[in-house]
PDB file of C-alpha atoms and ligand atoms in Angstrom:
ATOM      1  CA  MET A   1      11.514  33.053  -6.366  1.00  0.00           C
ATOM      2  CA  ASP A   2       9.740  32.383  -9.575  1.00  0.00           C
ATOM      3  CA  LYS A   3       8.514  28.900 -10.329  1.00  0.00           C
ATOM      4  CA  THR A   4       7.889  29.769 -13.963  1.00  0.00           C
ATOM      5  CA  LYS A   5      11.675  29.871 -14.417  1.00  0.00           C
ATOM      6  CA  ARG A   6      11.790  26.103 -14.044  1.00  0.00           C
ATOM      7  CA  LYS A   7      10.088  23.401 -16.051  1.00  0.00           C
ATOM      8  CA  ALA A   8       8.664  20.598 -13.929  1.00  0.00           C
ATOM      9  CA  VAL A   9      10.462  17.262 -14.012  1.00  0.00           C
ATOM     10  CA  ILE A  10       8.638  14.016 -13.277  1.00  0.00           C
ATOM     11  CA  ALA A  11      10.920  11.014 -12.883  1.00  0.00           C
ATOM     12  CA  GLY A  12       9.931   7.441 -12.203  1.00  0.00           C
ATOM     13  CA  ASN A  13      12.226   5.373  -9.998  1.00  0.00           C
ATOM     14  CA  TRP A  14      11.419   1.793 -10.819  1.00  0.00           C
ATOM     15  CA  LYS A  15      13.761   0.381  -8.137  1.00  0.00           C
ATOM     16  CA  MET A  16      14.253  -3.409  -8.486  1.00  0.00           C
ATOM     17  CA  ASN A  17      11.089  -3.962 -10.502  1.00  0.00           C
ATOM     18  CA  LYS A  18      10.398  -5.078 -14.084  1.00  0.00           C
ATOM     19  CA  THR A  19      12.311  -7.543 -16.218  1.00  0.00           C
ATOM     20  CA  PRO A  20      13.294  -6.325 -19.704  1.00  0.00           C
ATOM     21  CA  SER A  21      10.110  -7.703 -21.289  1.00  0.00           C
ATOM     22  CA  GLU A  22       7.991  -6.149 -18.527  1.00  0.00           C
ATOM     23  CA  ALA A  23       9.877  -2.864 -18.928  1.00  0.00           C
ATOM     24  CA  LYS A  24       9.104  -2.866 -22.647  1.00  0.00           C
ATOM     25  CA  ALA A  25       5.416  -3.435 -21.999  1.00  0.00           C
ATOM     26  CA  LEU A  26       5.212  -0.698 -19.352  1.00  0.00           C
ATOM     27  CA  LEU A  27       7.039   1.869 -21.472  1.00  0.00           C
ATOM     28  CA  GLU A  28       4.854   1.052 -24.448  1.00  0.00           C
ATOM     29  CA  GLU A  29       1.921   2.125 -22.261  1.00  0.00           C
ATOM     30  CA  ILE A  30       3.670   5.160 -20.768  1.00  0.00           C
ATOM     31  CA  VAL A  31       5.004   6.673 -24.006  1.00  0.00           C
ATOM     32  CA  PRO A  32       1.633   7.412 -25.683  1.00  0.00           C
ATOM     33  CA  ALA A  33       0.070   8.399 -22.352  1.00  0.00           C
ATOM     34  CA  VAL A  34       2.603  11.208 -21.742  1.00  0.00           C
ATOM     35  CA  LYS A  35       3.271  12.335 -25.300  1.00  0.00           C
ATOM     36  CA  ASP A  36       1.643  15.756 -24.788  1.00  0.00           C
ATOM     37  CA  ALA A  37       3.390  16.482 -21.502  1.00  0.00           C
ATOM     38  CA  ASP A  38       4.469  20.028 -20.810  1.00  0.00           C
ATOM     39  CA  CYS A  39       7.090  18.847 -18.359  1.00  0.00           C
ATOM     40  CA  GLU A  40      10.188  16.686 -18.529  1.00  0.00           C
ATOM     41  CA  VAL A  41       9.427  12.972 -18.211  1.00  0.00           C
ATOM     42  CA  ILE A  42      12.070  10.473 -17.121  1.00  0.00           C
ATOM     43  CA  ALA A  43      12.014   6.770 -16.346  1.00  0.00           C
ATOM     44  CA  CYS A  44      14.902   5.564 -14.169  1.00  0.00           C
ATOM     45  CA  VAL A  45      15.087   1.828 -14.620  1.00  0.00           C
ATOM     46  CA  PRO A  46      17.238  -1.151 -13.539  1.00  0.00           C
ATOM     47  CA  TYR A  47      20.501  -1.538 -15.495  1.00  0.00           C
ATOM     48  CA  VAL A  48      19.278  -4.614 -17.390  1.00  0.00           C
ATOM     49  CA  ASP A  49      16.237  -2.668 -18.650  1.00  0.00           C
ATOM     50  CA  LEU A  50      18.220   0.289 -20.005  1.00  0.00           C
ATOM     51  CA  SER A  51      18.752  -1.101 -23.470  1.00  0.00           C
ATOM     52  CA  VAL A  52      15.106  -1.903 -24.144  1.00  0.00           C
ATOM     53  CA  ALA A  53      13.975   1.304 -22.427  1.00  0.00           C
ATOM     54  CA  LEU A  54      16.176   3.402 -24.717  1.00  0.00           C
ATOM     55  CA  GLU A  55      14.868   1.518 -27.738  1.00  0.00           C
ATOM     56  CA  VAL A  56      11.185   1.961 -26.848  1.00  0.00           C
ATOM     57  CA  THR A  57      11.554   5.657 -25.984  1.00  0.00           C
ATOM     58  CA  LYS A  58      13.781   6.625 -28.940  1.00  0.00           C
ATOM     59  CA  GLY A  59      12.436   9.773 -30.613  1.00  0.00           C
ATOM     60  CA  THR A  60       9.851  10.337 -27.858  1.00  0.00           C
ATOM     61  CA  ASN A  61       9.691  12.846 -25.005  1.00  0.00           C
ATOM     62  CA  VAL A  62      10.502  10.173 -22.394  1.00  0.00           C
ATOM     63  CA  LYS A  63      14.118  10.265 -21.199  1.00  0.00           C
ATOM     64  CA  ILE A  64      15.893   7.373 -19.571  1.00  0.00           C
ATOM     65  CA  GLY A  65      17.891   7.292 -16.356  1.00  0.00           C
ATOM     66  CA  ALA A  66      19.825   4.709 -14.360  1.00  0.00           C
ATOM     67  CA  GLU A  67      19.418   4.136 -10.631  1.00  0.00           C
ATOM     68  CA  ASN A  68      23.083   4.445  -9.665  1.00  0.00           C
ATOM     69  CA  CYS A  69      26.605   4.654 -11.103  1.00  0.00           C
ATOM     70  CA  HIS A  70      30.151   4.233  -9.831  1.00  0.00           C
ATOM     71  CA  TRP A  71      32.638   7.088  -9.624  1.00  0.00           C
ATOM     72  CA  ALA A  72      35.603   5.300 -11.197  1.00  0.00           C
ATOM     73  CA  GLU A  73      35.963   5.186 -14.963  1.00  0.00           C
ATOM     74  CA  SER A  74      36.765   1.464 -14.917  1.00  0.00           C
ATOM     75  CA  GLY A  75      38.550  -1.085 -12.792  1.00  0.00           C
ATOM     76  CA  ALA A  76      38.185  -3.777 -10.166  1.00  0.00           C
ATOM     77  CA  PHE A  77      34.690  -2.921  -8.906  1.00  0.00           C
ATOM     78  CA  THR A  78      32.749  -6.135  -9.407  1.00  0.00           C
ATOM     79  CA  GLY A  79      29.053  -5.550  -9.944  1.00  0.00           C
ATOM     80  CA  GLU A  80      29.369  -1.807 -10.537  1.00  0.00           C
ATOM     81  CA  ILE A  81      28.503   0.253 -13.629  1.00  0.00           C
ATOM     82  CA  SER A  82      30.525   3.273 -14.791  1.00  0.00           C
ATOM     83  CA  THR A  83      29.280   6.607 -16.061  1.00  0.00           C
ATOM     84  CA  GLY A  84      30.991   5.930 -19.415  1.00  0.00           C
ATOM     85  CA  MET A  85      28.993   2.724 -19.829  1.00  0.00           C
ATOM     86  CA  LEU A  86      25.739   4.605 -19.218  1.00  0.00           C
ATOM     87  CA  LYS A  87      26.701   7.522 -21.413  1.00  0.00           C
ATOM     88  CA  GLU A  88      27.647   5.315 -24.358  1.00  0.00           C
ATOM     89  CA  MET A  89      24.222   3.659 -24.204  1.00  0.00           C
ATOM     90  CA  GLY A  90      22.463   7.026 -24.422  1.00  0.00           C
ATOM     91  CA  VAL A  91      21.349   7.279 -20.796  1.00  0.00           C
ATOM     92  CA  GLU A  92      20.804  10.914 -19.720  1.00  0.00           C
ATOM     93  CA  TYR A  93      19.994  10.821 -15.995  1.00  0.00           C
ATOM     94  CA  VAL A  94      21.108   8.905 -12.928  1.00  0.00           C
ATOM     95  CA  VAL A  95      19.539   8.683  -9.472  1.00  0.00           C
ATOM     96  CA  LEU A  96      22.162   9.034  -6.734  1.00  0.00           C
ATOM     97  CA  GLY A  97      22.053   8.743  -2.963  1.00  0.00           C
ATOM     98  CA  HIS A  98      18.579   7.240  -2.817  1.00  0.00           C
ATOM     99  CA  SER A  99      17.683   6.472   0.798  1.00  0.00           C
ATOM    100  CA  GLU A 100      17.458   2.757  -0.015  1.00  0.00           C
ATOM    101  CA  ARG A 101      21.081   2.840  -1.142  1.00  0.00           C
ATOM    102  CA  ARG A 102      22.050   4.806   1.957  1.00  0.00           C
ATOM    103  CA  GLN A 103      20.092   2.413   4.196  1.00  0.00           C
ATOM    104  CA  TYR A 104      20.923  -0.986   2.675  1.00  0.00           C
ATOM    105  CA  PHE A 105      24.119  -0.539   0.659  1.00  0.00           C
ATOM    106  CA  GLY A 106      26.365   1.634   2.791  1.00  0.00           C
ATOM    107  CA  GLU A 107      26.011   4.773   0.675  1.00  0.00           C
ATOM    108  CA  THR A 108      27.397   7.833   2.463  1.00  0.00           C
ATOM    109  CA  ASP A 109      27.437  11.528   1.651  1.00  0.00           C
ATOM    110  CA  GLU A 110      31.075  11.080   0.617  1.00  0.00           C
ATOM    111  CA  THR A 111      30.252   8.374  -1.938  1.00  0.00           C
ATOM    112  CA  VAL A 112      27.192  10.297  -3.141  1.00  0.00           C
ATOM    113  CA  ASN A 113      29.481  13.266  -3.718  1.00  0.00           C
ATOM    114  CA  LYS A 114      31.994  11.142  -5.658  1.00  0.00           C
ATOM    115  CA  ARG A 115      29.242   9.630  -7.813  1.00  0.00           C
ATOM    116  CA  THR A 116      27.678  13.057  -8.409  1.00  0.00           C
ATOM    117  CA  LYS A 117      30.954  14.560  -9.606  1.00  0.00           C
ATOM    118  CA  ALA A 118      31.672  11.548 -11.831  1.00  0.00           C
ATOM    119  CA  ALA A 119      28.173  11.686 -13.350  1.00  0.00           C
ATOM    120  CA  LEU A 120      28.483  15.398 -14.099  1.00  0.00           C
ATOM    121  CA  ALA A 121      31.975  14.981 -15.556  1.00  0.00           C
ATOM    122  CA  ALA A 122      30.578  12.348 -17.931  1.00  0.00           C
ATOM    123  CA  GLY A 123      27.684  14.568 -19.008  1.00  0.00           C
ATOM    124  CA  LEU A 124      24.987  12.669 -17.098  1.00  0.00           C
ATOM    125  CA  LYS A 125      22.402  14.655 -15.131  1.00  0.00           C
ATOM    126  CA  PRO A 126      22.290  13.441 -11.527  1.00  0.00           C
ATOM    127  CA  ILE A 127      19.121  13.287  -9.457  1.00  0.00           C
ATOM    128  CA  VAL A 128      20.600  13.590  -5.965  1.00  0.00           C
ATOM    129  CA  CYS A 129      18.294  12.388  -3.189  1.00  0.00           C
ATOM    130  CA  VAL A 130      18.307  13.914   0.289  1.00  0.00           C
ATOM    131  CA  GLY A 131      15.903  13.493   3.154  1.00  0.00           C
ATOM    132  CA  GLU A 132      15.544  13.035   6.877  1.00  0.00           C
ATOM    133  CA  LEU A 133      14.605   9.943   8.876  1.00  0.00           C
ATOM    134  CA  LEU A 134      11.399  10.038  10.929  1.00  0.00           C
ATOM    135  CA  TRP A 135      13.511  10.110  14.108  1.00  0.00           C
ATOM    136  CA  GLU A 136      15.419  13.123  12.840  1.00  0.00           C
ATOM    137  CA  ARG A 137      12.168  14.958  12.040  1.00  0.00           C
ATOM    138  CA  GLU A 138      10.814  14.114  15.497  1.00  0.00           C
ATOM    139  CA  CYS A 139      14.003  15.500  17.039  1.00  0.00           C
ATOM    140  CA  ASP A 140      13.449  18.690  15.028  1.00  0.00           C
ATOM    141  CA  ILE A 141      16.739  18.467  13.151  1.00  0.00           C
ATOM    142  CA  THR A 142      15.326  18.142   9.603  1.00  0.00           C
ATOM    143  CA  GLU A 143      16.978  21.353   8.435  1.00  0.00           C
ATOM    144  CA  GLU A 144      20.356  20.420   9.946  1.00  0.00           C
ATOM    145  CA  VAL A 145      20.225  17.005   8.260  1.00  0.00           C
ATOM    146  CA  ILE A 146      19.256  18.455   4.886  1.00  0.00           C
ATOM    147  CA  ALA A 147      21.813  21.288   5.070  1.00  0.00           C
ATOM    148  CA  ARG A 148      24.555  18.752   5.824  1.00  0.00           C
ATOM    149  CA  GLN A 149      23.525  16.462   2.967  1.00  0.00           C
ATOM    150  CA  ILE A 150      23.338  19.337   0.483  1.00  0.00           C
ATOM    151  CA  LYS A 151      26.727  20.666   1.539  1.00  0.00           C
ATOM    152  CA  LEU A 152      28.474  17.279   1.480  1.00  0.00           C
ATOM    153  CA  ASP A 153      26.752  15.732  -1.538  1.00  0.00           C
ATOM    154  CA  LEU A 154      27.508  18.817  -3.633  1.00  0.00           C
ATOM    155  CA  PHE A 155      30.999  19.493  -2.246  1.00  0.00           C
ATOM    156  CA  ASP A 156      33.260  20.785  -5.021  1.00  0.00           C
ATOM    157  CA  VAL A 157      30.439  20.809  -7.599  1.00  0.00           C
ATOM    158  CA  SER A 158      30.663  24.020  -9.651  1.00  0.00           C
ATOM    159  CA  ALA A 159      27.807  26.491 -10.009  1.00  0.00           C
ATOM    160  CA  GLU A 160      27.498  25.554 -13.662  1.00  0.00           C
ATOM    161  CA  ASP A 161      27.242  21.857 -12.804  1.00  0.00           C
ATOM    162  CA  VAL A 162      24.819  22.291  -9.936  1.00  0.00           C
ATOM    163  CA  LYS A 163      22.378  23.890 -12.389  1.00  0.00           C
ATOM    164  CA  LYS A 164      22.391  20.565 -14.272  1.00  0.00           C
ATOM    165  CA  THR A 165      21.712  18.656 -11.047  1.00  0.00           C
ATOM    166  CA  ILE A 166      18.233  17.783  -9.826  1.00  0.00           C
ATOM    167  CA  ILE A 167      17.758  17.607  -6.070  1.00  0.00           C
ATOM    168  CA  ALA A 168      15.049  15.230  -4.887  1.00  0.00           C
ATOM    169  CA  TYR A 169      13.766  15.921  -1.380  1.00  0.00           C
ATOM    170  CA  GLU A 170      12.625  12.537  -0.165  1.00  0.00           C
ATOM    171  CA  PRO A 171      11.720  12.316   3.515  1.00  0.00           C
ATOM    172  CA  VAL A 172      12.714   8.734   4.313  1.00  0.00           C
ATOM    173  CA  TRP A 173       9.547   8.180   6.369  1.00  0.00           C
ATOM    174  CA  ALA A 174       7.415   8.885   3.295  1.00  0.00           C
ATOM    175  CA  ILE A 175       9.128   6.535   0.826  1.00  0.00           C
ATOM    176  CA  GLY A 176       7.096   3.476  -0.033  1.00  0.00           C
ATOM    177  CA  THR A 177       5.090   3.890   3.171  1.00  0.00           C
ATOM    178  CA  GLY A 178       1.958   5.497   1.771  1.00  0.00           C
ATOM    179  CA  LYS A 179       2.665   8.421   4.159  1.00  0.00           C
ATOM    180  CA  THR A 180       3.107  11.587   2.136  1.00  0.00           C
ATOM    181  CA  ALA A 181       4.562  14.786   3.466  1.00  0.00           C
ATOM    182  CA  THR A 182       1.861  17.428   3.382  1.00  0.00           C
ATOM    183  CA  ALA A 183       2.217  19.931   0.579  1.00  0.00           C
ATOM    184  CA  ASP A 184       3.239  22.515   3.201  1.00  0.00           C
ATOM    185  CA  GLN A 185       5.919  20.216   4.660  1.00  0.00           C
ATOM    186  CA  ALA A 186       7.272  19.504   1.170  1.00  0.00           C
ATOM    187  CA  GLU A 187       7.294  23.210   0.321  1.00  0.00           C
ATOM    188  CA  GLU A 188       9.000  24.104   3.584  1.00  0.00           C
ATOM    189  CA  VAL A 189      11.926  21.736   3.014  1.00  0.00           C
ATOM    190  CA  CYS A 190      12.195  22.332  -0.753  1.00  0.00           C
ATOM    191  CA  GLY A 191      12.281  26.082   0.034  1.00  0.00           C
ATOM    192  CA  PHE A 192      14.945  25.416   2.655  1.00  0.00           C
ATOM    193  CA  ILE A 193      17.013  23.501   0.089  1.00  0.00           C
ATOM    194  CA  ARG A 194      16.743  26.428  -2.321  1.00  0.00           C
ATOM    195  CA  ALA A 195      17.866  28.836   0.400  1.00  0.00           C
ATOM    196  CA  ALA A 196      20.789  26.524   1.237  1.00  0.00           C
ATOM    197  CA  LEU A 197      21.799  26.494  -2.444  1.00  0.00           C
ATOM    198  CA  ALA A 198      21.576  30.296  -2.526  1.00  0.00           C
ATOM    199  CA  LYS A 199      23.964  30.465   0.444  1.00  0.00           C
ATOM    200  CA  LEU A 200      26.401  27.985  -1.077  1.00  0.00           C
ATOM    201  CA  TYR A 201      26.226  29.412  -4.623  1.00  0.00           C
ATOM    202  CA  SER A 202      23.958  32.379  -5.385  1.00  0.00           C
ATOM    203  CA  GLN A 203      20.253  33.159  -5.674  1.00  0.00           C
ATOM    204  CA  GLU A 204      20.538  32.983  -9.455  1.00  0.00           C
ATOM    205  CA  VAL A 205      21.950  29.449  -9.231  1.00  0.00           C
ATOM    206  CA  ALA A 206      19.413  28.388  -6.597  1.00  0.00           C
ATOM    207  CA  ASP A 207      16.537  29.643  -8.751  1.00  0.00           C
ATOM    208  CA  ALA A 208      17.784  27.570 -11.677  1.00  0.00           C
ATOM    209  CA  VAL A 209      17.953  24.245  -9.817  1.00  0.00           C
ATOM    210  CA  THR A 210      15.094  21.759 -10.114  1.00  0.00           C
ATOM    211  CA  ILE A 211      13.986  20.515  -6.697  1.00  0.00           C
ATOM    212  CA  GLN A 212      11.636  17.539  -6.704  1.00  0.00           C
ATOM    213  CA  TYR A 213       9.577  16.060  -3.924  1.00  0.00           C
ATOM    214  CA  GLY A 214       9.472  12.285  -3.571  1.00  0.00           C
ATOM    215  CA  GLY A 215       7.665  10.051  -1.106  1.00  0.00           C
ATOM    216  CA  SER A 216       4.383   8.343  -1.902  1.00  0.00           C
ATOM    217  CA  MET A 217       3.467  10.927  -4.531  1.00  0.00           C
ATOM    218  CA  ASN A 218       0.540   9.599  -6.534  1.00  0.00           C
ATOM    219  CA  ASP A 219      -2.274  10.610  -8.855  1.00  0.00           C
ATOM    220  CA  GLY A 220      -4.376  11.705  -5.859  1.00  0.00           C
ATOM    221  CA  ASN A 221      -1.913  14.064  -4.159  1.00  0.00           C
ATOM    222  CA  ALA A 222       0.301  15.240  -7.049  1.00  0.00           C
ATOM    223  CA  ASP A 223      -1.810  18.295  -7.872  1.00  0.00           C
ATOM    224  CA  GLU A 224      -1.463  19.821  -4.429  1.00  0.00           C
ATOM    225  CA  LEU A 225       2.205  18.951  -3.968  1.00  0.00           C
ATOM    226  CA  LEU A 226       3.133  20.272  -7.406  1.00  0.00           C
ATOM    227  CA  SER A 227       1.215  23.517  -6.867  1.00  0.00           C
ATOM    228  CA  LYS A 228       3.861  24.620  -4.369  1.00  0.00           C
ATOM    229  CA  VAL A 229       6.312  27.235  -5.574  1.00  0.00           C
ATOM    230  CA  ASN A 230       9.487  25.358  -4.651  1.00  0.00           C
ATOM    231  CA  VAL A 231       8.309  21.878  -5.654  1.00  0.00           C
ATOM    232  CA  ASP A 232       9.476  21.552  -9.241  1.00  0.00           C
ATOM    233  CA  GLY A 233       8.375  18.022  -9.876  1.00  0.00           C
ATOM    234  CA  GLY A 234       8.444  14.577  -8.368  1.00  0.00           C
ATOM    235  CA  LEU A 235      10.522  11.444  -8.008  1.00  0.00           C
ATOM    236  CA  ILE A 236       7.954   8.695  -8.099  1.00  0.00           C
ATOM    237  CA  GLY A 237       8.449   5.129  -6.898  1.00  0.00           C
ATOM    238  CA  GLY A 238       5.388   2.892  -6.644  1.00  0.00           C
ATOM    239  CA  ALA A 239       3.092   5.005  -8.818  1.00  0.00           C
ATOM    240  CA  SER A 240       5.640   5.043 -11.661  1.00  0.00           C
ATOM    241  CA  LEU A 241       5.015   1.330 -12.209  1.00  0.00           C
ATOM    242  CA  ILE A 242       1.407   1.910 -13.242  1.00  0.00           C
ATOM    243  CA  ALA A 243       1.188   3.769 -16.543  1.00  0.00           C
ATOM    244  CA  GLU A 244      -2.170   5.371 -15.793  1.00  0.00           C
ATOM    245  CA  LYS A 245      -1.067   6.745 -12.415  1.00  0.00           C
ATOM    246  CA  PHE A 246       2.301   7.933 -13.731  1.00  0.00           C
ATOM    247  CA  ALA A 247       0.587   9.666 -16.668  1.00  0.00           C
ATOM    248  CA  ALA A 248      -1.843  11.383 -14.279  1.00  0.00           C
ATOM    249  CA  ILE A 249       1.090  12.774 -12.270  1.00  0.00           C
ATOM    250  CA  VAL A 250       2.743  13.959 -15.501  1.00  0.00           C
ATOM    251  CA  LYS A 251      -0.541  15.666 -16.402  1.00  0.00           C
ATOM    252  CA  ALA A 252      -0.682  17.393 -13.006  1.00  0.00           C
ATOM    253  CA  ALA A 253       2.877  18.671 -13.557  1.00  0.00           C
ATOM    254  CA  SER A 254       1.994  19.939 -17.033  1.00  0.00           C
ATOM    255  CA  LYS A 255      -0.590  22.439 -15.765  1.00  0.00           C
TER     256      LYS A 255
HETATM  257  C1  PEP B   1      11.257   6.666  -4.397  1.00  0.00           C
HETATM  258  O1  PEP B   1      11.591   5.502  -4.538  1.00  0.00           O
HETATM  259  O2  PEP B   1      12.052   7.545  -4.682  1.00  0.00           O
HETATM  260  C2  PEP B   1       9.905   6.962  -3.916  1.00  0.00           C
HETATM  261  C3  PEP B   1       9.580   8.206  -3.709  1.00  0.00           C
HETATM  262  O3  PEP B   1       9.079   5.891  -3.725  1.00  0.00           O
HETATM  263  P1  PEP B   1       7.490   5.962  -3.443  1.00  0.00           P
HETATM  264  O4  PEP B   1       6.903   6.922  -4.433  1.00  0.00           O
HETATM  265  O5  PEP B   1       7.020   4.554  -3.665  1.00  0.00           O
HETATM  266  O6  PEP B   1       7.315   6.421  -2.040  1.00  0.00           O
END
């Protein structure tokens, strides 16, 4: 396994934070702070912020993502947003299967799989989130849980498409809790995900896939987490809302 084959990817997940005017102000701080990054920088923002986010980041190295998408092209799905709508705006990435969507909005591996395939078919790059609950870790079934999610979420996704997919390992117990997985725990599961991808596809495919860690990553712990061979970047919640902290994580990933 050779980490140098993969460029780090740092993505902010803003969740349900920032109105359009607040989004503009935050991105106007982030853009100059990350302009020299030697990693991919993405801000995944609420739907209503996409337009202003794309405007502020036009011609810069900051890419924009959405936080979800539906699998149907159009139709009677009140409140949903299609991949075509995102694509036409110029959105490049989409977060799928975040634990908050699984926990509060009935997201299942089946719907994550449908959304993933729809995103890829539309030319969007999905950031597919997987991760175990604290109870599952305590019961020592982390690997079973992750293997199942990887297999189901990526069911019927071609080798070519999986290379365009980012996997975010986000232990649910570490999201928004201030509890971070240790760098060794993150490496262990990210390495397991890569091995699972090698079994499902091939080692060549597995080596090409970006695997992020997410869960209370911040400017204080990013260096150590990102030093691990299988941790190719981070999906950042809370710390992505503070330009200085987000830029520090981007800097750590650029080393
Ligand atoms: C997330 O929302 O994906 C996340 C990792 O949040 P936080 O960094 O706040 O734990």
